[in-house]
PDB file of C-alpha atoms in Angstrom:
ATOM      1  CA  UNK T  24     173.608 102.443  72.584  1.00 59.00           C
ATOM      2  CA  UNK T  25     172.234 100.437  75.450  1.00 71.00           C
ATOM      3  CA  UNK T  26     169.042 101.727  77.026  1.00 84.00           C
ATOM      4  CA  UNK T  27     167.898 101.506  80.608  1.00 90.00           C
ATOM      5  CA  UNK T  28     164.366 102.487  81.504  1.00 92.00           C
ATOM      6  CA  UNK T  29     162.716 103.199  84.814  1.00 94.00           C
ATOM      7  CA  UNK T  30     159.075 103.073  85.741  1.00 95.00           C
ATOM      8  CA  UNK T  31     157.342 105.078  86.951  1.00 95.00           C
ATOM      9  CA  UNK T  32     159.112 108.315  86.094  1.00 91.00           C
ATOM     10  CA  UNK T  33     157.452 110.045  89.020  1.00 93.00           C
ATOM     11  CA  UNK T  34     155.272 108.906  91.856  1.00 95.00           C
ATOM     12  CA  UNK T  35     153.482 110.651  94.685  1.00 96.00           C
ATOM     13  CA  UNK T  36     152.365 108.571  97.631  1.00 96.00           C
ATOM     14  CA  UNK T  37     151.079 108.933 101.151  1.00 96.00           C
ATOM     15  CA  UNK T  38     153.280 108.413 104.154  1.00 97.00           C
ATOM     16  CA  UNK T  39     153.274 104.803 105.272  1.00 96.00           C
ATOM     17  CA  UNK T  40     152.610 103.260 101.881  1.00 97.00           C
ATOM     18  CA  UNK T  41     155.061 101.212  99.810  1.00 97.00           C
ATOM     19  CA  UNK T  42     156.285 102.137  96.364  1.00 97.00           C
ATOM     20  CA  UNK T  43     157.902  99.872  93.789  1.00 97.00           C
ATOM     21  CA  UNK T  44     160.290 101.244  91.172  1.00 97.00           C
ATOM     22  CA  UNK T  45     161.332  99.150  88.191  1.00 96.00           C
ATOM     23  CA  UNK T  46     164.607  99.336  86.325  1.00 95.00           C
ATOM     24  CA  UNK T  47     164.862  97.548  82.997  1.00 94.00           C
ATOM     25  CA  UNK T  48     167.682  97.036  80.547  1.00 91.00           C
ATOM     26  CA  UNK T  49     165.979  97.117  77.180  1.00 89.00           C
ATOM     27  CA  UNK T  50     168.526  95.699  74.784  1.00 84.00           C
ATOM     28  CA  UNK T  51     171.155  93.971  76.849  1.00 84.00           C
ATOM     29  CA  UNK T  52     171.410  91.592  79.757  1.00 86.00           C
ATOM     30  CA  UNK T  53     172.283  93.420  82.930  1.00 86.00           C
ATOM     31  CA  UNK T  54     174.330  91.160  85.139  1.00 85.00           C
ATOM     32  CA  UNK T  55     174.719  93.963  87.642  1.00 87.00           C
ATOM     33  CA  UNK T  56     172.416  96.811  88.526  1.00 91.00           C
ATOM     34  CA  UNK T  57     173.073  99.712  90.858  1.00 91.00           C
ATOM     35  CA  UNK T  58     170.567 101.828  92.748  1.00 94.00           C
ATOM     36  CA  UNK T  59     171.347 105.442  93.659  1.00 93.00           C
ATOM     37  CA  UNK T  60     169.676 108.354  95.391  1.00 92.00           C
ATOM     38  CA  UNK T  61     170.157 111.790  93.932  1.00 85.00           C
ATOM     39  CA  UNK T  62     169.808 114.911  96.023  1.00 78.00           C
ATOM     40  CA  UNK T  63     169.796 118.330  94.371  1.00 75.00           C
ATOM     41  CA  UNK T  64     173.289 119.528  93.409  1.00 73.00           C
ATOM     42  CA  UNK T  65     174.831 116.589  95.186  1.00 77.00           C
ATOM     43  CA  UNK T  66     176.632 113.427  94.253  1.00 75.00           C
ATOM     44  CA  UNK T  67     174.700 110.312  93.597  1.00 82.00           C
ATOM     45  CA  UNK T  68     174.629 108.137  96.682  1.00 86.00           C
ATOM     46  CA  UNK T  69     175.042 104.459  95.974  1.00 87.00           C
ATOM     47  CA  UNK T  70     172.415 102.526  97.883  1.00 93.00           C
ATOM     48  CA  UNK T  71     173.005  98.994  96.750  1.00 92.00           C
ATOM     49  CA  UNK T  72     174.444  96.739  94.107  1.00 89.00           C
ATOM     50  CA  UNK T  73     172.400  93.841  92.852  1.00 89.00           C
ATOM     51  CA  UNK T  74     173.519  90.873  90.830  1.00 85.00           C
ATOM     52  CA  UNK T  75     170.984  88.788  88.999  1.00 81.00           C
ATOM     53  CA  UNK T  76     169.812  85.854  91.043  1.00 80.00           C
ATOM     54  CA  UNK T  77     171.518  86.817  94.269  1.00 83.00           C
ATOM     55  CA  UNK T  78     170.884  89.094  97.211  1.00 86.00           C
ATOM     56  CA  UNK T  79     171.693  92.753  96.867  1.00 91.00           C
ATOM     57  CA  UNK T  80     174.732  94.225  98.581  1.00 91.00           C
ATOM     58  CA  UNK T  81     173.722  97.296 100.530  1.00 94.00           C
ATOM     59  CA  UNK T  82     175.957 100.227 101.338  1.00 90.00           C
ATOM     60  CA  UNK T  83     176.554 101.177 104.916  1.00 90.00           C
ATOM     61  CA  UNK T  84     173.697 103.153 106.378  1.00 91.00           C
ATOM     62  CA  UNK T  85     171.092 101.916 103.902  1.00 94.00           C
ATOM     63  CA  UNK T  86     168.299  99.961 105.572  1.00 93.00           C
ATOM     64  CA  UNK T  87     167.792  96.622 103.860  1.00 93.00           C
ATOM     65  CA  UNK T  88     164.288  96.177 105.226  1.00 94.00           C
ATOM     66  CA  UNK T  89     163.209  99.574 104.064  1.00 96.00           C
ATOM     67  CA  UNK T  90     164.700  99.499 100.581  1.00 96.00           C
ATOM     68  CA  UNK T  91     163.963  96.071  99.185  1.00 95.00           C
ATOM     69  CA  UNK T  92     165.838  95.208  96.020  1.00 94.00           C
ATOM     70  CA  UNK T  93     165.045  92.296  93.788  1.00 90.00           C
ATOM     71  CA  UNK T  94     167.017  91.398  90.668  1.00 88.00           C
ATOM     72  CA  UNK T  95     165.000  88.458  89.482  1.00 82.00           C
ATOM     73  CA  UNK T  96     166.014  88.478  85.839  1.00 88.00           C
ATOM     74  CA  UNK T  97     168.819  89.731  83.637  1.00 88.00           C
ATOM     75  CA  UNK T  98     166.714  92.632  82.457  1.00 92.00           C
ATOM     76  CA  UNK T  99     164.796  93.712  85.538  1.00 93.00           C
ATOM     77  CA  UNK T 100     165.588  94.970  88.993  1.00 94.00           C
ATOM     78  CA  UNK T 101     163.065  96.468  91.370  1.00 95.00           C
ATOM     79  CA  UNK T 102     163.449  98.779  94.327  1.00 96.00           C
ATOM     80  CA  UNK T 103     160.599  98.834  96.816  1.00 97.00           C
ATOM     81  CA  UNK T 104     160.513 101.643  99.323  1.00 97.00           C
ATOM     82  CA  UNK T 105     158.514 100.226 102.202  1.00 96.00           C
ATOM     83  CA  UNK T 106     156.546 102.371 104.628  1.00 96.00           C
ATOM     84  CA  UNK T 107     157.681 105.497 102.855  1.00 96.00           C
ATOM     85  CA  UNK T 108     158.122 108.717 104.795  1.00 96.00           C
ATOM     86  CA  UNK T 109     158.613 112.297 103.575  1.00 95.00           C
ATOM     87  CA  UNK T 110     162.377 112.050 104.140  1.00 94.00           C
ATOM     88  CA  UNK T 111     162.447 109.297 101.516  1.00 95.00           C
ATOM     89  CA  UNK T 112     161.400 111.827  98.889  1.00 94.00           C
ATOM     90  CA  UNK T 113     164.177 111.938  96.328  1.00 92.00           C
ATOM     91  CA  UNK T 114     165.255 110.955  92.851  1.00 92.00           C
ATOM     92  CA  UNK T 115     166.066 107.267  92.618  1.00 95.00           C
ATOM     93  CA  UNK T 116     168.327 106.362  89.717  1.00 93.00           C
ATOM     94  CA  UNK T 117     169.403 102.932  88.568  1.00 94.00           C
ATOM     95  CA  UNK T 118     172.239 101.938  86.324  1.00 90.00           C
ATOM     96  CA  UNK T 119     173.062  98.654  84.685  1.00 89.00           C
ATOM     97  CA  UNK T 120     175.976  96.895  83.087  1.00 83.00           C
ATOM     98  CA  UNK T 121     176.569  93.544  81.569  1.00 76.00           C
ATOM     99  CA  UNK T 122     179.637  92.779  83.652  1.00 62.00           C
ATOM    100  CA  UNK T 123     179.684  90.942  86.967  1.00 55.00           C
ATOM    101  CA  UNK T 124     180.037  92.964  90.156  1.00 51.00           C
ATOM    102  CA  UNK T 125     183.417  94.049  91.395  1.00 47.00           C
ATOM    103  CA  UNK T 126     183.691  97.646  90.493  1.00 44.00           C
ATOM    104  CA  UNK T 127     185.917  98.626  87.660  1.00 45.00           C
ATOM    105  CA  UNK T 128     185.790 101.209  84.941  1.00 45.00           C
ATOM    106  CA  UNK T 129     183.377  99.133  82.930  1.00 53.00           C
ATOM    107  CA  UNK T 130     180.704 101.023  81.153  1.00 68.00           C
ATOM    108  CA  UNK T 131     177.398 101.380  82.885  1.00 75.00           C
ATOM    109  CA  UNK T 132     174.167 102.754  81.547  1.00 84.00           C
ATOM    110  CA  UNK T 133     171.946 104.971  83.630  1.00 87.00           C
ATOM    111  CA  UNK T 134     168.194 105.044  83.791  1.00 89.00           C
ATOM    112  CA  UNK T 135     166.354 108.348  83.687  1.00 88.00           C
ATOM    113  CA  UNK T 136     165.410 108.272  87.338  1.00 90.00           C
ATOM    114  CA  UNK T 137     162.200 108.117  89.328  1.00 93.00           C
ATOM    115  CA  UNK T 138     161.080 111.099  91.329  1.00 92.00           C
ATOM    116  CA  UNK T 139     159.435 109.964  94.549  1.00 94.00           C
ATOM    117  CA  UNK T 140     157.414 112.415  96.596  1.00 95.00           C
ATOM    118  CA  UNK T 141     156.024 111.202  99.895  1.00 96.00           C
ATOM    119  CA  UNK T 142     153.305 113.376 101.381  1.00 95.00           C
TER     120      UNK T 142
ATOM    121  CA  UNK F  14     164.539 110.615  71.162  1.00 77.00           C
ATOM    122  CA  UNK F  15     166.124 112.270  74.164  1.00 82.00           C
ATOM    123  CA  UNK F  16     169.793 111.538  74.484  1.00 87.00           C
ATOM    124  CA  UNK F  17     173.148 112.718  75.774  1.00 92.00           C
ATOM    125  CA  UNK F  18     176.376 111.931  73.952  1.00 93.00           C
ATOM    126  CA  UNK F  19     179.851 112.318  75.346  1.00 94.00           C
ATOM    127  CA  UNK F  20     183.142 112.387  73.504  1.00 95.00           C
ATOM    128  CA  UNK F  21     185.721 111.096  73.407  1.00 95.00           C
ATOM    129  CA  UNK F  22     184.805 107.739  74.904  1.00 91.00           C
ATOM    130  CA  UNK F  23     188.258 107.406  76.363  1.00 93.00           C
ATOM    131  CA  UNK F  24     191.368 109.496  76.634  1.00 95.00           C
ATOM    132  CA  UNK F  25     194.918 108.862  77.794  1.00 96.00           C
ATOM    133  CA  UNK F  26     197.114 111.855  78.611  1.00 97.00           C
ATOM    134  CA  UNK F  27     200.307 112.629  80.497  1.00 97.00           C
ATOM    135  CA  UNK F  28     200.438 114.501  83.750  1.00 98.00           C
ATOM    136  CA  UNK F  29     200.392 118.216  83.180  1.00 98.00           C
ATOM    137  CA  UNK F  30     198.354 118.043  79.993  1.00 98.00           C
ATOM    138  CA  UNK F  31     195.106 119.927  79.568  1.00 98.00           C
ATOM    139  CA  UNK F  32     192.028 117.984  78.498  1.00 98.00           C
ATOM    140  CA  UNK F  33     188.641 118.991  77.171  1.00 98.00           C
ATOM    141  CA  UNK F  34     185.694 116.656  77.498  1.00 98.00           C
ATOM    142  CA  UNK F  35     182.572 117.166  75.442  1.00 98.00           C
ATOM    143  CA  UNK F  36     178.923 116.601  76.168  1.00 98.00           C
ATOM    144  CA  UNK F  37     176.059 117.219  73.754  1.00 97.00           C
ATOM    145  CA  UNK F  38     172.406 116.806  74.558  1.00 96.00           C
ATOM    146  CA  UNK F  39     169.070 116.580  72.852  1.00 94.00           C
ATOM    147  CA  UNK F  40     166.327 116.583  75.427  1.00 92.00           C
ATOM    148  CA  UNK F  41     162.954 118.197  75.717  1.00 90.00           C
ATOM    149  CA  UNK F  42     162.362 120.631  78.564  1.00 89.00           C
ATOM    150  CA  UNK F  43     166.052 120.998  79.341  1.00 93.00           C
ATOM    151  CA  UNK F  44     166.714 122.585  82.720  1.00 91.00           C
ATOM    152  CA  UNK F  45     170.341 122.035  83.575  1.00 92.00           C
ATOM    153  CA  UNK F  46     173.422 120.034  82.779  1.00 95.00           C
ATOM    154  CA  UNK F  47     175.394 118.241  85.433  1.00 93.00           C
ATOM    155  CA  UNK F  48     178.941 116.917  85.437  1.00 95.00           C
ATOM    156  CA  UNK F  49     180.116 114.085  87.658  1.00 93.00           C
ATOM    157  CA  UNK F  50     183.382 112.304  88.334  1.00 93.00           C
ATOM    158  CA  UNK F  51     183.123 108.574  88.921  1.00 88.00           C
ATOM    159  CA  UNK F  52     186.111 106.831  90.438  1.00 84.00           C
ATOM    160  CA  UNK F  53     184.878 104.036  92.595  1.00 72.00           C
ATOM    161  CA  UNK F  54     181.402 103.642  93.878  1.00 70.00           C
ATOM    162  CA  UNK F  55     179.184 106.530  92.933  1.00 76.00           C
ATOM    163  CA  UNK F  56     179.471 109.597  90.728  1.00 84.00           C
ATOM    164  CA  UNK F  57     180.692 112.668  92.584  1.00 86.00           C
ATOM    165  CA  UNK F  58     178.997 115.928  91.714  1.00 87.00           C
ATOM    166  CA  UNK F  59     181.210 118.493  90.004  1.00 93.00           C
ATOM    167  CA  UNK F  60     179.092 121.200  88.403  1.00 93.00           C
ATOM    168  CA  UNK F  61     175.556 122.141  87.570  1.00 92.00           C
ATOM    169  CA  UNK F  62     175.115 124.494  84.639  1.00 94.00           C
ATOM    170  CA  UNK F  63     171.919 126.286  83.823  1.00 92.00           C
ATOM    171  CA  UNK F  64     172.965 129.460  82.040  1.00 90.00           C
ATOM    172  CA  UNK F  65     174.704 129.618  78.728  1.00 92.00           C
ATOM    173  CA  UNK F  66     178.162 131.165  78.527  1.00 91.00           C
ATOM    174  CA  UNK F  67     178.885 131.384  82.231  1.00 91.00           C
ATOM    175  CA  UNK F  68     181.951 129.424  83.210  1.00 94.00           C
ATOM    176  CA  UNK F  69     182.019 127.560  86.472  1.00 94.00           C
ATOM    177  CA  UNK F  70     185.385 126.819  88.036  1.00 95.00           C
ATOM    178  CA  UNK F  71     186.606 124.597  90.796  1.00 95.00           C
ATOM    179  CA  UNK F  72     190.365 124.463  91.084  1.00 96.00           C
ATOM    180  CA  UNK F  73     191.772 123.020  87.885  1.00 98.00           C
ATOM    181  CA  UNK F  74     188.337 122.080  86.598  1.00 98.00           C
ATOM    182  CA  UNK F  75     186.043 124.369  84.700  1.00 98.00           C
ATOM    183  CA  UNK F  76     182.914 123.922  82.682  1.00 98.00           C
ATOM    184  CA  UNK F  77     180.685 125.958  80.431  1.00 97.00           C
ATOM    185  CA  UNK F  78     177.323 125.453  78.798  1.00 97.00           C
ATOM    186  CA  UNK F  79     176.355 126.486  75.275  1.00 96.00           C
ATOM    187  CA  UNK F  80     172.590 126.298  74.929  1.00 94.00           C
ATOM    188  CA  UNK F  81     172.710 127.355  71.315  1.00 95.00           C
ATOM    189  CA  UNK F  82     174.915 124.413  70.442  1.00 95.00           C
ATOM    190  CA  UNK F  83     173.224 122.142  73.010  1.00 96.00           C
ATOM    191  CA  UNK F  84     176.573 121.228  74.448  1.00 97.00           C
ATOM    192  CA  UNK F  85     178.926 121.614  77.344  1.00 98.00           C
ATOM    193  CA  UNK F  86     182.624 121.141  77.869  1.00 98.00           C
ATOM    194  CA  UNK F  87     184.595 120.180  80.929  1.00 98.00           C
ATOM    195  CA  UNK F  88     188.193 121.367  81.024  1.00 98.00           C
ATOM    196  CA  UNK F  89     190.868 119.998  83.276  1.00 98.00           C
ATOM    197  CA  UNK F  90     194.171 121.836  83.305  1.00 98.00           C
ATOM    198  CA  UNK F  91     197.507 120.549  84.599  1.00 98.00           C
ATOM    199  CA  UNK F  92     196.100 117.048  84.906  1.00 98.00           C
ATOM    200  CA  UNK F  93     197.213 114.770  87.713  1.00 97.00           C
ATOM    201  CA  UNK F  94     197.020 111.007  88.122  1.00 96.00           C
ATOM    202  CA  UNK F  95     194.215 111.572  90.608  1.00 96.00           C
ATOM    203  CA  UNK F  96     192.094 112.962  87.799  1.00 97.00           C
ATOM    204  CA  UNK F  97     191.892 109.472  86.281  1.00 95.00           C
ATOM    205  CA  UNK F  98     188.219 108.568  86.338  1.00 93.00           C
ATOM    206  CA  UNK F  99     185.098 108.372  84.248  1.00 92.00           C
ATOM    207  CA  UNK F 100     183.502 111.762  83.725  1.00 95.00           C
ATOM    208  CA  UNK F 101     179.763 111.706  83.259  1.00 94.00           C
ATOM    209  CA  UNK F 102     177.414 114.404  82.131  1.00 95.00           C
ATOM    210  CA  UNK F 103     173.672 114.363  82.554  1.00 92.00           C
ATOM    211  CA  UNK F 104     170.860 116.560  81.294  1.00 92.00           C
ATOM    212  CA  UNK F 105     168.173 117.289  83.848  1.00 87.00           C
ATOM    213  CA  UNK F 106     164.647 117.990  82.637  1.00 84.00           C
ATOM    214  CA  UNK F 107     163.257 118.366  86.113  1.00 78.00           C
ATOM    215  CA  UNK F 108     161.559 115.015  85.913  1.00 73.00           C
ATOM    216  CA  UNK F 109     164.268 112.875  84.459  1.00 78.00           C
ATOM    217  CA  UNK F 110     168.008 112.647  84.069  1.00 82.00           C
ATOM    218  CA  UNK F 111     169.612 111.643  80.816  1.00 87.00           C
ATOM    219  CA  UNK F 112     173.134 110.418  81.358  1.00 88.00           C
ATOM    220  CA  UNK F 113     175.863 110.044  78.807  1.00 89.00           C
ATOM    221  CA  UNK F 114     177.979 106.904  78.909  1.00 83.00           C
ATOM    222  CA  UNK F 115     180.953 108.856  80.122  1.00 90.00           C
ATOM    223  CA  UNK F 116     184.495 109.656  79.076  1.00 94.00           C
ATOM    224  CA  UNK F 117     187.149 107.476  80.622  1.00 92.00           C
ATOM    225  CA  UNK F 118     190.208 109.603  81.389  1.00 95.00           C
ATOM    226  CA  UNK F 119     193.550 108.043  82.233  1.00 95.00           C
ATOM    227  CA  UNK F 120     196.394 110.302  83.328  1.00 97.00           C
ATOM    228  CA  UNK F 121     199.833 108.729  83.048  1.00 97.00           C
ATOM    229  CA  UNK F 122     202.638 109.920  85.342  1.00 95.00           C
TER     230      UNK F 122
END
């Protein structure tokens, strides 16, 4: 099956620094990638949807300037948490699919997540 | 290789039927198994299972984990059209989540 990887798997940083998380589709071209936050025992919160070559679409309440998303190629999307603070500590999970955006029941493949801890 | 496999991939049933969705996992340092329902934007949390043999229930949904068989099932009784969704399971190792590709359930009136 299709594989999505994330790097790094975990990162610890100081408050005020920026952290970049990569999401890669390893054996397919991901037209659309999604970024989620995962809180313990809670639903995944969709942060943004990114389509290759265009600007990401952010969900309401998600700060665009704080969570920078770049989907520069069909196999790579990056999420940069700028000026990270302790409340940004969370699991960040990406998913990818080879269909254009416009949500439907199309299959999507999840990455393993990145655990961010901001001290 | 760590992986989670769900079956069936898709399922079509009539209202009132009972369905059983399967999830098997092979991961190192397994901690818990999570079930989600995905309808529109983001997966909605259903259950987290850590102990083998203890059933968790929420209304018409129930789930149980079998650590010996490295699997879990999600049961939905008296299905309704509103149960139509993709059901995802994920194995949590504490550091990473391994998601299955989901079971697409369609409930016909």
